[in-house]
Short mmCIF file of C-alpha atoms and ligand atoms in Angstrom, two decimals:
data_model
loop_
_atom_site.label_atom_id
_atom_site.label_comp_id
_atom_site.label_asym_id
_atom_site.label_seq_id
_atom_site.Cartn_x
_atom_site.Cartn_y
_atom_site.Cartn_z
CA UNK A 1 -84.94 -83.40 -136.46
CA UNK A 2 -83.67 -86.84 -135.36
CA UNK A 3 -83.14 -87.83 -131.96
CA UNK A 4 -79.36 -88.84 -132.52
CA UNK A 5 -76.80 -87.41 -134.75
CA UNK A 6 -75.05 -90.81 -134.91
CA UNK A 7 -76.15 -94.38 -134.16
CA UNK A 8 -73.62 -97.17 -134.29
CA UNK A 9 -75.61 -100.08 -135.11
CA UNK A 10 -75.48 -104.05 -134.89
CA UNK A 11 -72.08 -104.22 -133.17
CA UNK A 12 -70.97 -106.23 -130.19
CA UNK A 13 -69.97 -103.48 -127.64
CA UNK A 14 -67.61 -104.24 -124.97
CA UNK A 15 -66.49 -102.33 -121.80
CA UNK A 16 -64.32 -103.42 -118.96
CA UNK A 17 -66.99 -105.48 -117.52
CA UNK A 18 -69.39 -106.23 -120.06
CA UNK A 19 -69.98 -107.60 -123.51
CA UNK A 20 -73.43 -106.93 -125.18
CA UNK A 21 -74.98 -106.53 -128.46
CA UNK A 22 -76.54 -103.10 -128.65
CA UNK A 23 -77.00 -100.04 -130.59
CA UNK A 24 -75.12 -96.68 -129.73
CA UNK A 25 -76.93 -93.32 -129.88
CA UNK A 26 -74.68 -90.22 -130.09
CA UNK A 27 -75.68 -86.50 -129.70
CA UNK A 28 -73.61 -83.51 -128.96
CA UNK A 29 -70.39 -85.56 -128.90
CA UNK A 30 -71.89 -87.84 -126.15
CA UNK A 31 -73.28 -91.43 -125.74
CA UNK A 32 -77.02 -90.57 -125.21
CA UNK A 33 -78.56 -94.10 -125.47
CA UNK A 34 -77.60 -97.83 -125.39
CA UNK A 35 -80.35 -99.99 -126.55
CA UNK A 36 -81.21 -103.37 -128.22
CA UNK A 37 -82.48 -101.20 -131.25
CA UNK A 38 -82.45 -97.42 -131.69
CA UNK A 39 -84.37 -95.22 -134.18
CA UNK A 40 -82.42 -93.93 -137.22
CA UNK A 41 -79.69 -91.41 -136.69
CA UNK A 42 -78.56 -88.64 -139.08
CA UNK A 43 -75.40 -90.65 -139.64
CA UNK A 44 -75.60 -94.51 -139.64
CA UNK A 45 -72.67 -96.62 -138.91
CA UNK A 46 -73.21 -100.29 -139.53
CA UNK A 47 -70.97 -102.37 -137.16
CA UNK A 48 -72.43 -105.74 -137.85
CA UNK A 49 -69.82 -108.52 -137.36
CA UNK A 50 -67.51 -105.82 -135.68
CA UNK A 51 -66.38 -105.23 -132.20
CA UNK A 52 -67.34 -101.60 -130.34
CA UNK A 53 -64.95 -100.71 -128.16
CA UNK A 54 -64.04 -97.53 -125.95
CA UNK A 55 -61.19 -95.41 -127.52
CA UNK A 56 -57.97 -96.11 -126.11
CA UNK A 57 -56.47 -93.97 -123.52
CA UNK A 58 -52.55 -93.93 -123.94
CA UNK A 59 -51.44 -92.41 -120.37
CA UNK A 60 -47.77 -92.70 -121.24
CA UNK A 61 -46.43 -91.29 -124.39
CA UNK A 62 -43.91 -88.63 -125.17
CA UNK A 63 -44.98 -85.93 -128.10
CA UNK A 64 -43.09 -83.05 -129.16
CA UNK A 65 -40.95 -83.38 -125.87
CA UNK A 66 -37.11 -82.78 -125.65
CA UNK A 67 -35.40 -85.77 -124.27
CA UNK A 68 -33.06 -85.25 -121.25
CA UNK A 69 -30.28 -85.17 -123.75
CA UNK A 70 -31.88 -82.22 -125.75
CA UNK A 71 -33.20 -84.39 -128.52
CA UNK A 72 -36.77 -83.64 -130.03
CA UNK A 73 -39.20 -86.44 -130.64
CA UNK A 74 -40.03 -86.84 -134.35
CA UNK A 75 -43.84 -86.50 -133.63
CA UNK A 76 -45.32 -83.29 -132.75
CA UNK A 77 -48.84 -83.05 -131.49
CA UNK A 78 -50.13 -83.31 -134.98
CA UNK A 79 -48.32 -86.51 -136.03
CA UNK A 80 -48.64 -88.06 -132.69
CA UNK A 81 -52.27 -87.75 -132.36
CA UNK A 82 -53.11 -88.76 -135.88
CA UNK A 83 -50.95 -91.79 -135.20
CA UNK A 84 -52.64 -92.43 -132.05
CA UNK A 85 -56.15 -92.16 -133.69
CA UNK A 86 -55.22 -94.60 -136.53
CA UNK A 87 -54.29 -97.08 -133.88
CA UNK A 88 -57.67 -96.86 -132.07
CA UNK A 89 -56.55 -94.45 -129.34
CA UNK A 90 -58.83 -91.37 -128.69
CA UNK A 91 -57.17 -89.62 -125.62
CA UNK A 92 -53.50 -89.31 -124.80
CA UNK A 93 -51.84 -88.10 -121.68
CA UNK A 94 -48.14 -87.21 -122.61
CA UNK A 95 -45.89 -85.20 -120.46
CA UNK A 96 -45.10 -81.55 -119.95
CA UNK A 97 -41.38 -81.97 -118.90
CA UNK A 98 -39.54 -79.66 -116.56
CA UNK A 99 -35.69 -79.34 -117.09
CA UNK A 100 -33.84 -78.15 -113.93
CA UNK A 101 -34.15 -74.57 -113.54
CA UNK A 102 -37.64 -73.97 -115.40
CA UNK A 103 -40.58 -73.01 -113.63
CA UNK A 104 -43.32 -75.42 -113.87
CA UNK A 105 -45.89 -72.64 -115.25
CA UNK A 106 -43.39 -71.65 -117.96
CA UNK A 107 -43.14 -75.64 -119.05
CA UNK A 108 -47.07 -76.01 -118.70
CA UNK A 109 -47.60 -73.03 -121.09
CA UNK A 110 -44.97 -74.17 -123.62
CA UNK A 111 -46.74 -77.73 -124.10
CA UNK A 112 -50.24 -75.96 -124.06
CA UNK A 113 -48.84 -73.90 -127.10
CA UNK A 114 -47.45 -77.02 -128.74
CA UNK A 115 -50.65 -79.13 -128.66
CA UNK A 116 -53.59 -76.71 -128.81
CA UNK A 117 -53.17 -75.87 -132.36
CA UNK A 118 -52.22 -79.39 -133.62
CA UNK A 119 -53.69 -82.17 -131.53
CA UNK A 120 -56.74 -83.83 -133.27
CA UNK A 121 -57.88 -85.96 -130.34
CA UNK A 122 -58.36 -85.01 -126.58
CA UNK A 123 -55.36 -84.79 -124.56
CA UNK A 124 -54.31 -84.36 -120.90
CA UNK A 125 -50.86 -83.92 -119.39
CA UNK A 126 -48.77 -85.29 -116.62
CA UNK A 127 -45.98 -83.09 -115.38
CA UNK A 128 -42.13 -84.31 -115.17
CA UNK A 129 -40.61 -82.84 -112.17
CA UNK A 130 -36.94 -82.82 -112.38
CA UNK A 131 -36.30 -79.87 -110.05
CA UNK A 132 -38.62 -80.07 -106.83
CA UNK A 133 -37.57 -76.78 -105.23
CA UNK A 134 -39.68 -75.58 -102.46
CA UNK A 135 -41.43 -73.09 -104.84
CA UNK A 136 -42.19 -75.74 -107.34
CA UNK A 137 -43.45 -77.99 -105.06
CA UNK A 138 -45.28 -75.46 -102.35
CA UNK A 139 -46.63 -72.81 -104.89
CA UNK A 140 -46.38 -74.00 -108.63
CA UNK A 141 -47.63 -77.60 -108.10
CA UNK A 142 -50.91 -76.80 -106.01
CA UNK A 143 -52.07 -74.26 -108.64
CA UNK A 144 -51.35 -76.53 -111.65
CA UNK A 145 -53.26 -79.58 -109.90
CA UNK A 146 -56.48 -77.11 -109.60
CA UNK A 147 -55.80 -76.49 -113.34
CA UNK A 148 -56.30 -80.17 -114.26
CA UNK A 149 -52.70 -81.55 -114.04
CA UNK A 150 -53.08 -84.02 -111.28
CA UNK A 151 -50.36 -86.35 -112.04
CA UNK A 152 -46.46 -86.19 -112.35
CA UNK A 153 -43.57 -88.40 -113.16
CA UNK A 154 -40.46 -88.53 -111.26
CA UNK A 155 -37.22 -90.27 -112.41
CA UNK A 156 -34.70 -92.23 -109.98
CA UNK A 157 -32.06 -92.21 -113.11
CA UNK A 158 -30.78 -90.08 -115.69
CA UNK A 159 -28.34 -87.59 -115.00
CA UNK A 160 -30.24 -84.46 -115.99
CA UNK A 161 -33.66 -85.82 -114.21
CA UNK A 162 -32.84 -88.10 -111.39
CA UNK A 163 -34.09 -87.44 -107.91
CA UNK A 164 -32.44 -88.90 -104.72
CA UNK A 165 -34.38 -90.37 -102.06
CA UNK A 166 -34.52 -87.36 -99.79
CA UNK A 167 -36.02 -85.43 -102.90
CA UNK A 168 -38.54 -88.51 -103.63
CA UNK A 169 -39.60 -88.21 -100.10
CA UNK A 170 -40.11 -84.41 -100.37
CA UNK A 171 -42.50 -85.04 -103.61
CA UNK A 172 -44.17 -87.93 -102.04
CA UNK A 173 -45.05 -85.82 -99.02
CA UNK A 174 -46.46 -83.36 -101.24
CA UNK A 175 -48.31 -85.41 -103.53
CA UNK A 176 -49.86 -86.95 -100.43
CA UNK A 177 -50.89 -83.62 -99.22
CA UNK A 178 -52.34 -82.30 -102.69
CA UNK A 179 -53.81 -85.69 -103.87
CA UNK A 180 -51.75 -86.01 -106.88
CA UNK A 181 -50.54 -89.50 -108.46
CA UNK A 182 -47.03 -90.07 -108.51
CA UNK A 183 -45.61 -91.85 -111.40
CA UNK A 184 -41.93 -93.33 -110.89
CA UNK A 185 -39.29 -94.35 -113.46
CA UNK A 186 -37.59 -97.05 -111.10
CA UNK A 187 -33.95 -97.97 -112.08
CA UNK A 188 -31.01 -97.75 -109.83
CA UNK A 189 -28.96 -94.77 -111.31
CA UNK A 190 -25.48 -95.98 -109.56
CA UNK A 191 -25.73 -99.63 -110.66
CA UNK A 192 -26.47 -98.24 -114.27
CA UNK A 193 -23.60 -95.84 -114.06
CA UNK A 194 -21.10 -98.56 -112.54
CA UNK A 195 -22.00 -101.20 -114.92
CA UNK A 196 -21.76 -98.39 -117.93
CA UNK A 197 -18.45 -97.16 -117.12
CA UNK A 198 -16.97 -100.77 -116.84
CA UNK A 199 -18.48 -101.81 -120.09
CA UNK A 200 -16.93 -98.69 -121.85
CA UNK A 201 -13.90 -99.43 -120.40
CA UNK A 202 -13.71 -102.72 -121.49
CA UNK A 203 -14.40 -101.42 -125.14
CA UNK A 204 -18.23 -102.64 -125.16
CA UNK A 205 -19.76 -100.04 -126.92
CA UNK A 206 -22.59 -101.49 -129.20
CA UNK A 207 -26.23 -100.91 -128.52
CA UNK A 208 -26.63 -104.26 -126.93
CA UNK A 209 -24.62 -103.13 -124.02
CA UNK A 210 -27.34 -100.91 -123.04
CA UNK A 211 -29.38 -103.90 -122.00
CA UNK A 212 -26.55 -105.28 -119.83
CA UNK A 213 -26.30 -101.68 -118.11
CA UNK A 214 -29.71 -101.41 -117.44
CA UNK A 215 -29.78 -104.65 -115.55
CA UNK A 216 -33.15 -106.09 -114.34
CA UNK A 217 -31.78 -105.83 -111.01
CA UNK A 218 -31.15 -102.04 -111.26
CA UNK A 219 -35.06 -102.00 -111.72
CA UNK A 220 -36.09 -104.41 -109.28
CA UNK A 221 -34.17 -102.58 -106.40
CA UNK A 222 -35.32 -99.01 -107.60
CA UNK A 223 -38.75 -100.48 -107.64
CA UNK A 224 -38.67 -102.15 -104.00
CA UNK A 225 -36.94 -98.93 -102.87
CA UNK A 226 -39.60 -96.83 -104.26
CA UNK A 227 -42.24 -98.95 -103.16
CA UNK A 228 -40.78 -98.66 -99.37
CA UNK A 229 -40.73 -94.94 -99.72
CA UNK A 230 -44.26 -94.71 -100.81
CA UNK A 231 -45.11 -97.11 -97.80
CA UNK A 232 -43.36 -94.68 -95.44
CA UNK A 233 -45.06 -91.47 -96.57
CA UNK A 234 -48.31 -93.38 -97.19
CA UNK A 235 -48.59 -92.01 -100.86
CA UNK A 236 -49.78 -94.12 -103.39
CA UNK A 237 -47.47 -94.68 -106.46
CA UNK A 238 -47.48 -95.88 -110.09
CA UNK A 239 -44.33 -97.53 -111.31
CA UNK A 240 -44.13 -97.00 -114.98
CA UNK A 241 -42.83 -99.14 -118.01
CA UNK A 242 -42.16 -102.22 -115.97
CA UNK A 243 -39.98 -104.87 -117.80
CA UNK A 244 -39.12 -107.86 -116.03
CA UNK A 245 -40.13 -110.38 -113.18
CA UNK A 246 -37.98 -108.55 -110.39
CA UNK A 247 -40.10 -105.09 -110.71
CA UNK A 248 -43.29 -107.15 -111.28
CA UNK A 249 -42.85 -109.31 -108.04
CA UNK A 250 -42.00 -106.21 -106.03
CA UNK A 251 -45.26 -104.35 -107.20
CA UNK A 252 -47.26 -107.73 -106.58
CA UNK A 253 -46.06 -108.23 -103.15
CA UNK A 254 -46.76 -104.46 -102.19
CA UNK A 255 -50.29 -104.98 -103.61
CA UNK A 256 -50.85 -108.23 -101.69
CA UNK A 257 -49.78 -106.01 -98.44
CA UNK A 258 -52.50 -103.60 -99.10
CA UNK A 259 -50.35 -100.90 -100.25
CA UNK A 260 -51.72 -98.44 -103.18
CA UNK A 261 -48.97 -99.39 -105.61
CA UNK A 262 -49.90 -99.61 -109.29
CA UNK A 263 -48.16 -100.89 -112.33
CA UNK A 264 -47.77 -100.26 -115.99
CA UNK A 265 -46.19 -102.19 -118.90
CA UNK A 266 -45.57 -101.57 -122.45
CA UNK A 267 -45.74 -103.35 -125.99
CA UNK A 268 -41.80 -103.51 -126.21
CA UNK A 269 -41.50 -105.79 -122.99
CA UNK A 270 -44.24 -108.33 -124.64
CA UNK A 271 -43.07 -108.40 -128.04
CA UNK A 272 -39.22 -107.36 -127.98
CA UNK A 273 -36.16 -108.88 -126.20
CA UNK A 274 -32.67 -107.94 -125.62
CA UNK A 275 -31.54 -109.93 -128.66
CA UNK A 276 -33.23 -107.15 -130.79
CA UNK A 277 -30.51 -104.81 -129.43
CA UNK A 278 -27.97 -106.88 -130.94
CA UNK A 279 -27.94 -106.21 -134.79
CA UNK A 280 -25.36 -105.12 -137.21
CA UNK A 281 -23.57 -101.73 -136.54
CA UNK A 282 -25.90 -99.39 -134.66
CA UNK A 283 -29.17 -100.88 -135.81
CA UNK A 284 -29.61 -102.19 -132.30
CA UNK A 285 -30.22 -98.44 -131.41
CA UNK A 286 -33.84 -98.53 -132.83
CA UNK A 287 -34.70 -100.73 -129.74
CA UNK A 288 -32.74 -99.01 -127.21
CA UNK A 289 -35.33 -97.97 -124.49
CA UNK A 290 -35.15 -97.96 -120.69
CA UNK A 291 -35.91 -100.06 -118.98
CA UNK A 292 -34.42 -102.36 -122.05
CA UNK A 293 -36.64 -105.31 -123.32
CA UNK A 294 -35.60 -108.39 -121.49
CA UNK A 295 -35.84 -112.18 -122.58
CA UNK A 296 -38.81 -114.80 -123.25
CA UNK A 297 -39.12 -115.40 -119.45
CA UNK A 298 -39.43 -111.68 -118.66
CA UNK A 299 -41.98 -111.51 -121.34
CA UNK A 300 -44.02 -114.26 -119.91
CA UNK A 301 -43.85 -112.73 -116.30
CA UNK A 302 -45.47 -109.45 -118.03
CA UNK A 303 -48.03 -111.42 -119.59
CA UNK A 304 -49.01 -112.81 -116.26
CA UNK A 305 -48.88 -109.53 -114.43
CA UNK A 306 -51.40 -108.31 -117.21
CA UNK A 307 -53.58 -111.26 -116.65
CA UNK A 308 -53.47 -111.28 -112.78
CA UNK A 309 -54.00 -107.38 -112.13
CA UNK A 310 -50.53 -106.59 -111.08
CA UNK A 311 -50.49 -104.30 -113.91
CA UNK A 312 -53.59 -101.85 -114.32
CA UNK A 313 -52.17 -99.79 -117.36
CA UNK A 314 -50.97 -100.93 -120.79
CA UNK A 315 -49.47 -97.75 -122.38
CA UNK A 316 -47.08 -97.00 -125.44
CA UNK A 317 -44.40 -95.21 -123.79
CA UNK A 318 -44.18 -93.94 -127.31
CA UNK A 319 -40.72 -92.15 -127.37
CA UNK A 320 -40.24 -91.60 -131.12
CA UNK A 321 -36.49 -90.59 -132.10
CA UNK A 322 -35.65 -90.98 -135.52
CA UNK A 323 -32.83 -93.74 -136.57
CA UNK A 324 -30.81 -90.94 -138.27
CA UNK A 325 -28.46 -88.00 -137.44
CA UNK A 326 -31.31 -85.90 -135.97
CA UNK A 327 -32.07 -88.25 -132.98
CA UNK A 328 -30.54 -91.93 -132.53
CA UNK A 329 -27.50 -91.47 -134.48
CA UNK A 330 -26.99 -87.72 -133.17
CA UNK A 331 -23.37 -88.91 -131.90
CA UNK A 332 -22.23 -90.20 -135.55
CA UNK A 333 -21.58 -93.71 -136.65
CA UNK A 334 -19.14 -94.37 -133.83
CA UNK A 335 -21.56 -93.40 -130.90
CA UNK A 336 -21.51 -95.99 -127.95
CA UNK A 337 -24.65 -97.05 -126.19
CA UNK A 338 -24.92 -94.14 -123.80
CA UNK A 339 -25.05 -91.70 -126.38
CA UNK A 340 -27.99 -93.26 -128.00
CA UNK A 341 -31.40 -91.51 -127.34
CA UNK A 342 -33.66 -93.95 -125.27
CA UNK A 343 -37.09 -94.87 -126.43
CA UNK A 344 -39.06 -96.69 -128.97
CA UNK A 345 -42.37 -95.58 -130.96
CA UNK A 346 -45.57 -97.64 -130.31
CA UNK A 347 -48.48 -95.23 -130.23
CA UNK A 348 -50.19 -96.55 -133.19
CA UNK A 349 -49.61 -100.24 -132.79
CA UNK A 350 -50.27 -100.48 -128.91
CA UNK A 351 -53.70 -101.50 -129.25
CA UNK A 352 -53.37 -103.94 -132.45
CA UNK A 353 -50.66 -105.58 -130.78
CA UNK A 354 -52.38 -106.38 -127.53
CA UNK A 355 -55.49 -107.33 -129.34
CA UNK A 356 -54.17 -109.74 -131.43
CA UNK A 357 -51.47 -111.31 -129.11
CA UNK A 358 -53.47 -111.02 -126.14
CA UNK A 359 -57.31 -111.40 -127.01
CA UNK A 360 -56.77 -113.17 -130.18
CA UNK A 361 -54.60 -115.80 -128.58
CA UNK A 362 -56.84 -116.33 -125.45
CA UNK A 363 -54.66 -114.66 -123.02
CA UNK A 364 -56.90 -111.77 -122.12
CA UNK A 365 -60.84 -111.34 -122.15
CA UNK A 366 -62.07 -108.55 -124.28
CA UNK A 367 -63.21 -106.97 -121.05
CA UNK A 368 -59.49 -107.25 -119.81
CA UNK A 369 -58.43 -105.74 -122.83
CA UNK A 370 -60.68 -102.73 -122.47
CA UNK A 371 -59.53 -102.27 -118.86
CA UNK A 372 -55.90 -102.41 -119.50
CA UNK A 373 -55.95 -99.92 -122.60
CA UNK A 374 -58.76 -97.37 -121.71
CA UNK A 375 -60.91 -97.65 -118.73
CA UNK A 376 -58.05 -98.25 -115.93
CA UNK A 377 -55.96 -95.23 -117.13
CA UNK A 378 -59.05 -93.11 -117.34
CA UNK A 379 -59.80 -93.97 -113.85
CA UNK A 380 -56.42 -93.53 -112.39
CA UNK A 381 -55.71 -90.25 -113.87
CA UNK A 382 -59.20 -88.57 -113.15
CA UNK A 383 -60.99 -89.03 -116.58
CA UNK A 384 -63.63 -91.62 -115.73
CA UNK A 385 -66.40 -91.98 -116.90
CA UNK A 386 -66.00 -89.18 -119.57
CA UNK A 387 -63.20 -91.22 -121.08
CA UNK A 388 -62.49 -94.89 -121.06
CA UNK A 389 -65.84 -96.46 -121.58
CA UNK A 390 -69.04 -96.58 -123.39
CA UNK A 391 -72.02 -95.50 -121.23
CA UNK A 392 -74.71 -93.08 -121.25
CA UNK A 393 -73.00 -89.72 -120.56
CA UNK A 394 -69.57 -90.57 -121.55
CA UNK A 395 -67.72 -88.67 -124.58
CA UNK A 396 -68.53 -90.91 -127.57
CA UNK A 397 -64.87 -92.05 -128.18
CA UNK A 398 -65.76 -95.06 -129.98
CA UNK A 399 -63.40 -97.58 -132.04
CA UNK A 400 -65.04 -100.04 -134.45
CA UNK A 401 -62.70 -103.02 -134.87
CA UNK A 402 -62.57 -105.67 -137.65
CA UNK A 403 -61.58 -108.80 -135.33
CA UNK A 404 -60.71 -110.63 -138.35
CA UNK A 405 -58.83 -108.30 -140.50
CA UNK A 406 -55.07 -109.80 -141.02
CA UNK A 407 -52.27 -107.19 -141.19
CA UNK A 408 -48.69 -107.76 -141.62
CA UNK A 409 -46.94 -104.86 -139.83
CA UNK A 410 -45.11 -102.40 -141.94
CA UNK A 411 -44.02 -98.81 -141.34
CA UNK A 412 -45.66 -97.78 -144.67
CA UNK A 413 -48.86 -98.38 -142.95
CA UNK A 414 -48.18 -95.99 -139.83
CA UNK A 415 -48.89 -92.45 -139.62
CA UNK A 416 -45.94 -91.46 -137.14
CA UNK A 417 -42.87 -89.58 -138.04
CA UNK A 418 -40.25 -91.73 -136.70
CA UNK A 419 -39.21 -93.49 -139.80
CA UNK A 420 -39.36 -97.11 -138.51
CA UNK A 421 -41.37 -99.60 -136.38
CA UNK A 422 -39.59 -102.08 -133.98
CA UNK A 423 -42.60 -104.51 -134.95
CA UNK A 424 -41.79 -104.63 -138.81
CA UNK A 425 -43.11 -108.00 -140.22
CA UNK A 426 -45.18 -109.05 -137.44
CA UNK A 427 -48.54 -110.70 -138.43
CA UNK A 428 -51.53 -109.37 -136.44
CA UNK A 429 -55.17 -110.19 -136.54
CA UNK A 430 -57.78 -107.53 -135.43
CA UNK A 431 -57.50 -103.90 -136.59
CA UNK A 432 -59.14 -100.53 -135.71
CA UNK A 433 -61.15 -99.60 -138.48
CA UNK A 434 -63.46 -96.71 -137.70
CA UNK A 435 -62.62 -94.25 -134.97
CA UNK A 436 -64.95 -91.82 -133.43
CA UNK A 437 -63.69 -88.77 -130.92
CA UNK A 438 -66.37 -87.03 -129.24
CA UNK A 439 -68.75 -88.30 -132.00
CA UNK A 440 -66.82 -87.28 -134.96
CA UNK A 441 -65.65 -89.70 -137.30
CA UNK A 442 -61.96 -89.01 -137.29
CA UNK A 443 -60.65 -92.02 -139.25
CA UNK A 444 -62.68 -94.33 -141.62
CA UNK A 445 -61.48 -96.48 -144.48
CA UNK A 446 -57.85 -95.74 -143.93
CA UNK A 447 -58.67 -92.20 -144.23
CA UNK A 448 -58.22 -88.98 -141.76
CA UNK A 449 -61.12 -86.54 -141.13
CA UNK A 450 -60.03 -84.31 -138.40
CA UNK A 451 -58.79 -80.81 -138.32
CA UNK A 452 -55.62 -79.66 -136.73
CA UNK A 453 -56.20 -78.30 -133.18
CA UNK A 454 -59.82 -80.05 -132.99
CA UNK A 455 -58.75 -82.10 -130.04
CA UNK A 456 -59.41 -80.53 -126.77
CA UNK A 457 -57.35 -80.29 -123.54
CA UNK A 458 -58.72 -82.28 -120.69
CA UNK A 459 -58.52 -81.30 -117.08
CA UNK A 460 -58.02 -84.32 -114.90
CA UNK A 461 -59.72 -84.63 -111.52
CA UNK A 462 -57.90 -85.95 -108.56
CA UNK A 463 -58.26 -89.62 -108.56
CA UNK A 464 -59.42 -91.93 -105.98
CA UNK A 465 -56.39 -93.93 -106.80
CA UNK A 466 -54.39 -91.26 -105.29
CA UNK A 467 -56.01 -90.98 -101.95
CA UNK A 468 -53.65 -92.29 -99.07
CA UNK A 469 -54.65 -95.51 -97.26
CA UNK A 470 -54.44 -94.17 -93.93
CA UNK A 471 -51.91 -96.83 -92.91
CA UNK A 472 -49.06 -95.03 -91.55
CA UNK A 473 -45.99 -96.81 -90.30
CA UNK A 474 -45.69 -96.66 -86.35
CA UNK A 475 -42.21 -95.12 -86.63
CA UNK A 476 -43.97 -91.82 -88.14
CA UNK A 477 -45.25 -90.47 -85.02
CA UNK A 478 -47.73 -87.64 -85.69
CA UNK A 479 -46.92 -86.18 -82.36
CA UNK A 480 -43.40 -85.57 -83.53
CA UNK A 481 -43.11 -82.08 -85.04
CA UNK A 482 -41.57 -82.92 -88.45
CA UNK A 483 -42.87 -79.97 -90.36
CA UNK A 484 -45.49 -81.64 -91.98
CA UNK A 485 -48.96 -82.65 -91.24
CA UNK A 486 -49.57 -86.44 -91.15
CA UNK A 487 -53.06 -87.22 -91.08
O1 URP B 501 -36.71 -95.19 -122.96
C1 URP B 501 -37.49 -94.85 -122.49
N1 URP B 501 -38.74 -95.42 -122.03
N2 URP B 501 -37.66 -93.54 -122.95
C2 URP B 501 -38.60 -92.54 -122.83
C3 URP B 501 -38.59 -91.65 -121.55
C4 URP B 501 -38.92 -92.55 -120.16
O2 URP B 501 -38.20 -92.63 -119.21
O3 URP B 501 -40.11 -92.84 -120.13
ZN1 ZN B 502 -39.27 -93.57 -117.91
ZN1 ZN B 503 -41.69 -92.62 -120.85
#
């Protein structure tokens, strides 16, 4: 019997910290050896001239999830994970989304039932908490955290999801106690509501007005407010899908002050602008997401935030709603911008876009690319070092990239079920060629080789990222009886 089941040979291996020429030995789904030259395995993969990177970890995607307006995503856990795998992602953390009135237990069971029989790569879950009742926070959440769902998202906008500041404090207080990481969708609800009403009153109904209503000031204000709430409670927080300078600067300033504020951004804020929403008829609806894409200056601010460490995570926020009457056009051909399901697809192109425009154009090093697309998310959400790196003992989630392959993006190349890509026609250089998930070759030569349901549920640990700093504001006097333990 050979020592290795699989050997990936002759490649240039990159992690978040190193780039090295070495072979990788794989057995029982894990990396068991890294060396200049390994003996033969049962399966040999020649990676000469190729880059060998950890599989991507996409820690923000909406799969088989109903929107707050009741629209189902086009991708279920089969098509969503197949599409992810073809794009070089080997682990996803989508959402198990609570609607008001639902118990978290029933929500999580439902998402396990959806994912278990279909996923082809490994997955964890974040919760979305829309109804933070005492029972949800005091009883259900602690049990789910013990079951490996250690992060949750809350919304400061959307009628059906939004929490007020009082509820945010309740949630932050519990997260601190339980060691969970809080993800925040930060946009000022009333600013958006007010602007939307005025726009609609004036007859401005087209998709492009979505970008006007979701003003960057609304995002900046809510981000700053969320940070202050986090600071008051000394609860770490990750601001998701940041689109513009205002929010980026607020996060950067908080980090400079030593606060544990993390930032995430997504492809739509690097490669789309508000002009994409300004197309004939309802075509701009294909680009409606929240926050919306902004302008070229905002794109530059987001690139800078990726480079200087303001953002730790580059995720897709894949929210695949078809451009037809089942989803984006559910309200018919005369729909106004408030009636369009929010979200854009991106799970398959997340890595190729950032590789081509980031690494290929010299904006990011290979190590930074790996950190932003895999390692940091695995660390933040308690999956490291099992996921997000190539190291002895880690799961053999490995992607072999052809750095020279040139591709013109066309929806026909992709494997999701959304029916369009916002990046149609874009020229990219660098493409994920062969994808291994726990040592199984799941994608090779453009073909899938993975059974439905072969992906495993991942229990996330509580992460160091969620530990409080211990720096409480002087006003929060522990001797006061506020009904909660401060230290
Ligand atoms: O527009 C977006 N991003 N839709 C998906 C839901 C969310 O808020 O992440
Ligand atoms: Zn969001
Ligand atoms: Zn999202």
